[in-house]
Short mmCIF file of C-alpha atoms in Angstrom, two decimals:
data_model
loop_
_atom_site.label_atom_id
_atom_site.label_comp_id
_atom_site.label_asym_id
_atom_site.label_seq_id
_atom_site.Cartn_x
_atom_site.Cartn_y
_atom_site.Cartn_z
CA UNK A 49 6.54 8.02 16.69
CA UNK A 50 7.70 6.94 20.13
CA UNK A 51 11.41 6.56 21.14
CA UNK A 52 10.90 3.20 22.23
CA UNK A 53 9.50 2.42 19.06
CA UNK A 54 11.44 3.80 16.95
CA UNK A 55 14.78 2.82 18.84
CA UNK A 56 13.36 -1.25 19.06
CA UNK A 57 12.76 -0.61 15.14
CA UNK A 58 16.55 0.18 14.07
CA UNK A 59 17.60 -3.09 15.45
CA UNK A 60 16.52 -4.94 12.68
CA UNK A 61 19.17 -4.20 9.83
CA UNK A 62 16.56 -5.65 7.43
CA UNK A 63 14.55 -2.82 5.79
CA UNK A 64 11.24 -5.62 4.39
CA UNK A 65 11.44 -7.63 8.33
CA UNK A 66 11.82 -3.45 9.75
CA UNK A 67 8.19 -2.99 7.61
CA UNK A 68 6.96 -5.92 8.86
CA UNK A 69 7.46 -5.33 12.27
CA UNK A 70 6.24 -1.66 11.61
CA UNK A 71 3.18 -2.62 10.18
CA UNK A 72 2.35 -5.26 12.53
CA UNK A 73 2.68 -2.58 15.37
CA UNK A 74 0.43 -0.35 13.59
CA UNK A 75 -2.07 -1.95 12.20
CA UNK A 76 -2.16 -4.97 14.88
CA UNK A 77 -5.89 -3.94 16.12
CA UNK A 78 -7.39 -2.84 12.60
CA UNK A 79 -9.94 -4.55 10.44
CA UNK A 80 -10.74 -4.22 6.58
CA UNK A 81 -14.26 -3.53 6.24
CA UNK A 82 -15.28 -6.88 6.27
CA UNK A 83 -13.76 -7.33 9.72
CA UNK A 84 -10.85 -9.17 9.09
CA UNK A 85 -7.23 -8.53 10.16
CA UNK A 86 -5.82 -5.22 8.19
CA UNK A 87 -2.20 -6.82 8.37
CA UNK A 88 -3.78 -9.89 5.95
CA UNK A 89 -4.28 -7.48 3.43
CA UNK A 90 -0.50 -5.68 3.62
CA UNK A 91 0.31 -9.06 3.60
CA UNK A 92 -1.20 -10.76 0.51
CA UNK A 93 -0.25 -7.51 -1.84
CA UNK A 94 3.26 -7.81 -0.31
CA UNK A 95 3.84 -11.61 -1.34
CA UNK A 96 2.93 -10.71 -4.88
CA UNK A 97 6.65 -9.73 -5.01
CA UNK A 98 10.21 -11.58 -4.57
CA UNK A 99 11.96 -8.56 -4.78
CA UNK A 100 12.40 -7.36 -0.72
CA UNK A 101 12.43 -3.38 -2.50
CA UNK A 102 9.01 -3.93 -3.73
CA UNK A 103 8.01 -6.33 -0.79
CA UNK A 104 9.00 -3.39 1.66
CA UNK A 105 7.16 -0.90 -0.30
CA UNK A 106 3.89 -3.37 -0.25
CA UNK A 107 3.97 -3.69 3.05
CA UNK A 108 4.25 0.02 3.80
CA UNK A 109 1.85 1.16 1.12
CA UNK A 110 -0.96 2.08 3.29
CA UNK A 111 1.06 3.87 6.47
CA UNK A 112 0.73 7.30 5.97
CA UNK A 113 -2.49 7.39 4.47
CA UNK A 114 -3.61 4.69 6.90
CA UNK A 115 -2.29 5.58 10.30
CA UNK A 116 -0.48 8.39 12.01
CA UNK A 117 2.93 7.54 10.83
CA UNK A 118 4.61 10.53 8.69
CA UNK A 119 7.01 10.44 5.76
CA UNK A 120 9.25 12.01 8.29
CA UNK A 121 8.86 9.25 10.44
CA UNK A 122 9.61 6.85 7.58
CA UNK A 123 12.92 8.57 6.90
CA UNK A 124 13.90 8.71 10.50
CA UNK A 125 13.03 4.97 10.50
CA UNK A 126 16.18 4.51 7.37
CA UNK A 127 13.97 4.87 4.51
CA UNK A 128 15.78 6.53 1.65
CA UNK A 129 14.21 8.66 -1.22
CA UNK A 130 13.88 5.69 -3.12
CA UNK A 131 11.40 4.78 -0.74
CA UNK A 132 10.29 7.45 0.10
CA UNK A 133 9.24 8.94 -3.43
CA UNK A 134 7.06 5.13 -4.50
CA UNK A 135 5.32 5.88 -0.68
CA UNK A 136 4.50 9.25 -1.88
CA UNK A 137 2.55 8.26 -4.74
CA UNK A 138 1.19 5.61 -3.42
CA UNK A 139 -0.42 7.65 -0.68
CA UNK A 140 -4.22 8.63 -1.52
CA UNK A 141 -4.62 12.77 -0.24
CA UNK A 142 -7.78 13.08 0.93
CA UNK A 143 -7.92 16.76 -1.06
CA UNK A 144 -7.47 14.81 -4.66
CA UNK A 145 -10.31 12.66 -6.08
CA UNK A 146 -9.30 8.42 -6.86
CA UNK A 147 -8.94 9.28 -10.42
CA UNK A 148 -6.70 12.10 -9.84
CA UNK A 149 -4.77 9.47 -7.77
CA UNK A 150 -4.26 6.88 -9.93
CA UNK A 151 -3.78 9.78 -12.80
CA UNK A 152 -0.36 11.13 -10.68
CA UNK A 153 0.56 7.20 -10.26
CA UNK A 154 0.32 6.74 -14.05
CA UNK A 155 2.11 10.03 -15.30
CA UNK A 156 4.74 9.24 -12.77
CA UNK A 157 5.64 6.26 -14.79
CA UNK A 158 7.06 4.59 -11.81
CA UNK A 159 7.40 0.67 -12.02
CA UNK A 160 7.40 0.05 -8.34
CA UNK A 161 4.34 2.40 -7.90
CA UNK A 162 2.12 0.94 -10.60
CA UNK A 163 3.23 -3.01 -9.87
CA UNK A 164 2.15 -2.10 -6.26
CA UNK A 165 -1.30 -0.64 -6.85
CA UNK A 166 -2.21 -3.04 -9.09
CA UNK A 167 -1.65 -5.71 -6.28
CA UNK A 168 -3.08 -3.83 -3.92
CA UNK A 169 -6.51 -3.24 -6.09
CA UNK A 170 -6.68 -6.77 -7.03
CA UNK A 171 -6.48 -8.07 -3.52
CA UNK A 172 -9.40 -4.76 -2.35
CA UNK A 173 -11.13 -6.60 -5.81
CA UNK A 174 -10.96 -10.32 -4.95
CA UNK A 175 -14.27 -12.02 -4.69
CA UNK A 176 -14.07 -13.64 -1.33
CA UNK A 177 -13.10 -10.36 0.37
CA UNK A 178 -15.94 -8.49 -1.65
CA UNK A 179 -18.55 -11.36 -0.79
CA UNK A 180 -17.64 -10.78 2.84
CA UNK A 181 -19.45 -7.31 2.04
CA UNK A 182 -22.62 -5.95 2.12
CA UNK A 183 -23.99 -5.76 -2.07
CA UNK A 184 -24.04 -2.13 -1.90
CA UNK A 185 -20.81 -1.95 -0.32
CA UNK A 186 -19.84 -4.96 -3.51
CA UNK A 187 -20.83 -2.27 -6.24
CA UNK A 188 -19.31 0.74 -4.48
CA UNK A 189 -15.92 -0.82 -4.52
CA UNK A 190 -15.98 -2.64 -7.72
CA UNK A 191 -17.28 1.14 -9.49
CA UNK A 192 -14.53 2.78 -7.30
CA UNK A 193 -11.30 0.19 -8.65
CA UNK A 194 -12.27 -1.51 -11.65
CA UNK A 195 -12.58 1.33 -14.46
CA UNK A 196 -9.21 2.54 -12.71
CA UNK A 197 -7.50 -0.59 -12.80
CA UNK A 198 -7.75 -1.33 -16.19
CA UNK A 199 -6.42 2.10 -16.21
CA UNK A 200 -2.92 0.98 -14.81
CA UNK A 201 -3.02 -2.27 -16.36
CA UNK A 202 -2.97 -0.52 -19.73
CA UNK A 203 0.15 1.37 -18.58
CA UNK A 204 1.54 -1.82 -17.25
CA UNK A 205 1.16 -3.31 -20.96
CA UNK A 206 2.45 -0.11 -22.44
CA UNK A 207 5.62 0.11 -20.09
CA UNK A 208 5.96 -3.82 -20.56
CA UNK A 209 5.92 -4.10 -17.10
CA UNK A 210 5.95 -7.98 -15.60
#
């Protein structure tokens, strides 16, 4: 991460306004795949919350996976472990299949983690994103989330989670 960056970043005491301003930096020229501003997206799965530790962690949910921003860079940035270890599992590998994914999410029995995904797979699920999309691209998604979202939402109802 630049020095610049980085050094503008620690001004704001605020960890959820330090994400914002994070993510708006990096994902300020990205689209979703049905052109639309990425940040929209971050944004709508973050205001699912009131709780600024779960609205931080929406908002940085995609930034490792997403862009070339580390967990080291995170921690550098003020992030504790706390954060640090919900961003973790919330980060896709590109070496483990989407089941396997939402499998380690599940096991890990983390509220923050499972509240999260679920917002973010509901917004990646809404109809007028997905009509935005070519039918093909419709199906592919829907196969992709839906069997695994009912998937956390039974955990969710297990854990009692609200």
């Amino acid at each position: 991460m630049k020095r610049e960056l980085l050094l503008e970043l620690m001004q704001i005491s605020n960890l959820e306004n330090r994400a914002y301003s994070l993510v708006k930096y990096l994902f300020s020229t990205r689209v979703d795949k049905a052109g639309n501003d990425y940040l929209g997206h971050l944004e709508r799965v973050r205001d699912n919350f009131s709780d600024s530790f779960y609205r931080t962690i929406a908002l940085l949910h995609d930034t490792v996976e997403d862009t070339e921003l580390s967990f080291s860079d995170l921690q550098s940035l003020g992030y504790s472990d706390e954060y640090l270890e919900v961003l973790r599992l919330l980060t896709h590998s590109r070496n483990s299949s989407y089941h396997d994914y939402i499998s380690q999410i599940i096991c890990s029995k983390n509220k923050v983690a499972i509240l999260v995904k679920i917002a973010d797979m509901v917004d990646n699920l809404n109809e007028g994103r997905l009509s935005l999309l070519k039918n093909e691209v419709q199906e592919r998604l829907k196969n992709k989330y839906t069997p695994e979202m009912i998937r956390l939402e039974e955990i969710k109802g297990e854990m009692n989670l609200c």
